[in-house]
Short mmCIF file of N, CA and C in Angstrom, two decimals:
data_model
loop_
_atom_site.label_atom_id
_atom_site.label_comp_id
_atom_site.label_asym_id
_atom_site.label_seq_id
_atom_site.Cartn_x
_atom_site.Cartn_y
_atom_site.Cartn_z
N PHE A 174 52.64 149.03 -20.45
CA PHE A 174 52.18 149.07 -19.08
C PHE A 174 52.42 150.45 -18.52
N GLY A 175 51.56 150.84 -17.64
CA GLY A 175 51.65 152.18 -17.10
C GLY A 175 51.97 152.18 -15.62
N PHE A 176 52.29 153.31 -15.12
CA PHE A 176 52.52 153.51 -13.69
C PHE A 176 51.81 154.78 -13.31
N GLY A 177 50.77 154.64 -12.51
CA GLY A 177 49.99 155.83 -12.14
C GLY A 177 49.35 156.44 -13.36
N SER A 178 49.58 157.72 -13.58
CA SER A 178 48.96 158.40 -14.72
C SER A 178 49.85 158.37 -15.96
N ILE A 179 51.02 157.71 -15.88
CA ILE A 179 51.91 157.60 -17.04
C ILE A 179 51.46 156.40 -17.87
N PRO A 180 51.03 156.61 -19.12
CA PRO A 180 50.42 155.52 -19.89
C PRO A 180 51.39 154.43 -20.32
N GLY A 181 52.65 154.66 -20.45
CA GLY A 181 53.59 153.64 -20.89
C GLY A 181 53.56 153.46 -22.40
N ASP A 182 54.42 152.59 -22.89
CA ASP A 182 54.53 152.31 -24.32
C ASP A 182 53.67 151.12 -24.66
N GLN A 183 52.61 151.31 -25.40
CA GLN A 183 51.68 150.23 -25.74
C GLN A 183 51.94 149.65 -27.13
N SER A 184 53.04 150.01 -27.78
CA SER A 184 53.30 149.55 -29.14
C SER A 184 53.84 148.12 -29.19
N THR A 185 54.37 147.62 -28.11
CA THR A 185 54.93 146.27 -28.09
C THR A 185 53.85 145.29 -27.68
N PRO A 186 53.66 144.19 -28.43
CA PRO A 186 52.65 143.20 -28.06
C PRO A 186 53.07 142.43 -26.81
N GLY A 187 52.10 141.83 -26.17
CA GLY A 187 52.39 140.96 -25.03
C GLY A 187 51.75 141.43 -23.76
N GLY A 188 52.03 140.70 -22.70
CA GLY A 188 51.49 141.00 -21.39
C GLY A 188 52.45 140.53 -20.33
N MET A 189 51.93 140.17 -19.17
CA MET A 189 52.75 139.63 -18.07
C MET A 189 52.12 138.32 -17.65
N GLU A 190 52.97 137.34 -17.31
CA GLU A 190 52.45 136.05 -16.87
C GLU A 190 53.41 135.40 -15.89
N ASN A 191 52.86 134.40 -15.16
CA ASN A 191 53.64 133.63 -14.19
C ASN A 191 54.29 134.54 -13.14
N ILE A 192 53.46 135.30 -12.45
CA ILE A 192 53.93 136.27 -11.46
C ILE A 192 53.58 135.76 -10.06
N THR A 193 54.55 135.83 -9.15
CA THR A 193 54.29 135.52 -7.74
C THR A 193 54.74 136.71 -6.90
N CYS A 194 53.83 137.21 -6.07
CA CYS A 194 54.15 138.24 -5.08
C CYS A 194 54.05 137.55 -3.73
N ARG A 195 55.15 137.51 -2.99
CA ARG A 195 55.21 136.70 -1.78
C ARG A 195 55.76 137.51 -0.60
N ASN A 196 55.18 137.25 0.57
CA ASN A 196 55.68 137.82 1.84
C ASN A 196 55.73 139.35 1.81
N ILE A 197 54.59 139.95 1.49
CA ILE A 197 54.49 141.41 1.44
C ILE A 197 53.60 141.89 2.57
N THR A 198 54.07 142.90 3.29
CA THR A 198 53.30 143.50 4.37
C THR A 198 53.08 144.97 4.06
N VAL A 199 51.82 145.39 4.04
CA VAL A 199 51.48 146.79 3.85
C VAL A 199 51.13 147.34 5.23
N MET A 200 51.91 148.31 5.67
CA MET A 200 51.70 148.91 6.98
C MET A 200 50.74 150.08 6.85
N GLU A 201 50.01 150.36 7.91
CA GLU A 201 49.10 151.51 7.90
C GLU A 201 49.90 152.79 7.78
N LYS A 202 49.42 153.68 6.97
CA LYS A 202 50.09 154.94 6.74
C LYS A 202 49.02 156.02 6.65
N GLN A 203 49.20 157.13 7.32
CA GLN A 203 48.16 158.14 7.43
C GLN A 203 48.18 159.19 6.33
N ASP A 204 49.25 159.31 5.56
CA ASP A 204 49.35 160.43 4.62
C ASP A 204 48.96 160.08 3.19
N SER A 205 48.30 158.96 2.97
CA SER A 205 47.89 158.58 1.62
C SER A 205 46.55 157.87 1.68
N SER A 206 45.67 158.18 0.73
CA SER A 206 44.36 157.54 0.71
C SER A 206 44.39 156.21 -0.04
N ILE A 207 45.49 155.89 -0.74
CA ILE A 207 45.55 154.64 -1.50
C ILE A 207 46.68 153.73 -1.03
N PHE A 208 47.17 153.93 0.16
CA PHE A 208 48.35 153.20 0.63
C PHE A 208 48.15 151.70 0.67
N ALA A 209 46.95 151.21 0.88
CA ALA A 209 46.73 149.78 1.06
C ALA A 209 45.97 149.16 -0.11
N GLU A 210 46.11 149.72 -1.29
CA GLU A 210 45.43 149.16 -2.45
C GLU A 210 46.38 148.36 -3.32
N ILE A 211 45.89 147.25 -3.82
CA ILE A 211 46.60 146.47 -4.82
C ILE A 211 45.81 146.64 -6.10
N LEU A 212 46.43 147.17 -7.11
CA LEU A 212 45.74 147.44 -8.36
C LEU A 212 46.39 146.65 -9.49
N MET A 213 45.62 145.78 -10.14
CA MET A 213 46.08 145.03 -11.30
C MET A 213 45.05 145.17 -12.39
N SER A 214 45.47 145.65 -13.54
CA SER A 214 44.56 145.78 -14.66
C SER A 214 45.37 145.76 -15.95
N GLY A 215 45.05 144.84 -16.84
CA GLY A 215 45.73 144.77 -18.13
C GLY A 215 44.99 145.60 -19.17
N ARG A 216 45.19 145.26 -20.41
CA ARG A 216 44.52 145.92 -21.52
C ARG A 216 44.13 144.85 -22.53
N GLU A 217 43.25 145.18 -23.43
CA GLU A 217 42.89 144.22 -24.47
C GLU A 217 44.15 143.80 -25.22
N GLY A 218 44.39 142.50 -25.28
CA GLY A 218 45.58 141.97 -25.93
C GLY A 218 46.82 142.00 -25.07
N LYS A 219 46.74 142.54 -23.87
CA LYS A 219 47.87 142.63 -22.95
C LYS A 219 47.41 142.16 -21.57
N TYR A 220 47.22 140.85 -21.47
CA TYR A 220 46.68 140.27 -20.24
C TYR A 220 47.75 140.14 -19.16
N ILE A 221 47.29 140.17 -17.93
CA ILE A 221 48.09 139.79 -16.77
C ILE A 221 47.56 138.42 -16.39
N ASP A 222 48.41 137.39 -16.52
CA ASP A 222 47.93 136.00 -16.43
C ASP A 222 48.76 135.19 -15.44
N ASP A 223 48.09 134.33 -14.70
CA ASP A 223 48.71 133.40 -13.78
C ASP A 223 49.49 134.14 -12.69
N VAL A 224 48.72 134.83 -11.82
CA VAL A 224 49.28 135.61 -10.73
C VAL A 224 48.98 134.92 -9.41
N THR A 225 50.00 134.77 -8.57
CA THR A 225 49.82 134.22 -7.23
C THR A 225 50.20 135.29 -6.21
N LEU A 226 49.27 135.60 -5.30
CA LEU A 226 49.53 136.49 -4.17
C LEU A 226 49.64 135.59 -2.95
N GLU A 227 50.83 135.51 -2.37
CA GLU A 227 51.10 134.56 -1.29
C GLU A 227 51.62 135.27 -0.06
N ASN A 228 50.95 135.04 1.06
CA ASN A 228 51.34 135.62 2.35
C ASN A 228 51.41 137.15 2.28
N ILE A 229 50.29 137.76 1.87
CA ILE A 229 50.17 139.21 1.78
C ILE A 229 49.37 139.68 2.99
N THR A 230 49.89 140.65 3.72
CA THR A 230 49.22 141.22 4.89
C THR A 230 49.00 142.70 4.65
N VAL A 231 47.74 143.14 4.85
CA VAL A 231 47.39 144.54 4.67
C VAL A 231 46.85 145.07 6.00
N CYS A 232 47.56 146.01 6.58
CA CYS A 232 47.17 146.62 7.86
C CYS A 232 46.90 145.56 8.93
N GLY A 233 47.77 144.54 9.00
CA GLY A 233 47.67 143.52 10.02
C GLY A 233 46.73 142.37 9.71
N GLU A 234 46.01 142.42 8.60
CA GLU A 234 45.08 141.36 8.23
C GLU A 234 45.59 140.62 6.99
N PRO A 235 45.50 139.29 6.99
CA PRO A 235 45.92 138.56 5.80
C PRO A 235 44.96 138.80 4.63
N LEU A 236 45.53 138.92 3.46
CA LEU A 236 44.71 139.10 2.25
C LEU A 236 44.07 137.76 1.91
N THR A 237 42.74 137.72 1.88
CA THR A 237 42.03 136.48 1.59
C THR A 237 41.18 136.58 0.33
N ALA A 238 40.94 137.78 -0.15
CA ALA A 238 40.14 137.98 -1.36
C ALA A 238 40.64 139.22 -2.08
N TYR A 239 40.48 139.20 -3.38
CA TYR A 239 40.88 140.34 -4.20
C TYR A 239 40.12 140.28 -5.51
N LYS A 240 39.55 141.40 -5.92
CA LYS A 240 38.86 141.48 -7.19
C LYS A 240 39.77 142.21 -8.17
N PRO A 241 40.37 141.47 -9.09
CA PRO A 241 41.31 142.12 -10.02
C PRO A 241 40.58 142.96 -11.05
N GLY A 242 41.33 143.84 -11.68
CA GLY A 242 40.79 144.68 -12.75
C GLY A 242 40.60 143.90 -14.03
N ASP A 243 40.26 144.61 -15.07
CA ASP A 243 40.03 144.01 -16.37
C ASP A 243 41.28 143.33 -16.90
N TYR A 244 41.09 142.27 -17.63
CA TYR A 244 42.16 141.56 -18.34
C TYR A 244 43.18 140.90 -17.41
N VAL A 245 42.74 140.53 -16.21
CA VAL A 245 43.57 139.76 -15.29
C VAL A 245 42.95 138.37 -15.21
N ARG A 246 43.78 137.34 -15.49
CA ARG A 246 43.27 135.97 -15.52
C ARG A 246 44.08 135.09 -14.57
N ASN A 247 43.41 134.07 -14.03
CA ASN A 247 44.07 133.03 -13.22
C ASN A 247 44.79 133.60 -12.01
N LEU A 248 44.06 134.32 -11.17
CA LEU A 248 44.60 134.89 -9.95
C LEU A 248 44.37 133.92 -8.80
N LYS A 249 45.44 133.64 -8.03
CA LYS A 249 45.35 132.76 -6.87
C LYS A 249 45.84 133.50 -5.63
N ILE A 250 45.14 133.30 -4.50
CA ILE A 250 45.56 133.90 -3.24
C ILE A 250 45.83 132.76 -2.27
N ARG A 251 47.02 132.77 -1.72
CA ARG A 251 47.42 131.70 -0.76
C ARG A 251 47.88 132.31 0.53
#
């Protein structure tokens, strides 16, 4: 898995699953063009599976829809 432009170690098999992100508030911030983005993208053979985004607020608005990146399966928004 990577962080930003750092590719990470891809030699270990597997992915991430059964993830819940709950009660997160993203506040408006003027010094970044990507401050309010949620980015999820796996890789072939390294899926991100069964993710729940619960009570997420972005700039004062509740998150009601999200289009995940490649190799993300079973995403739920509550």
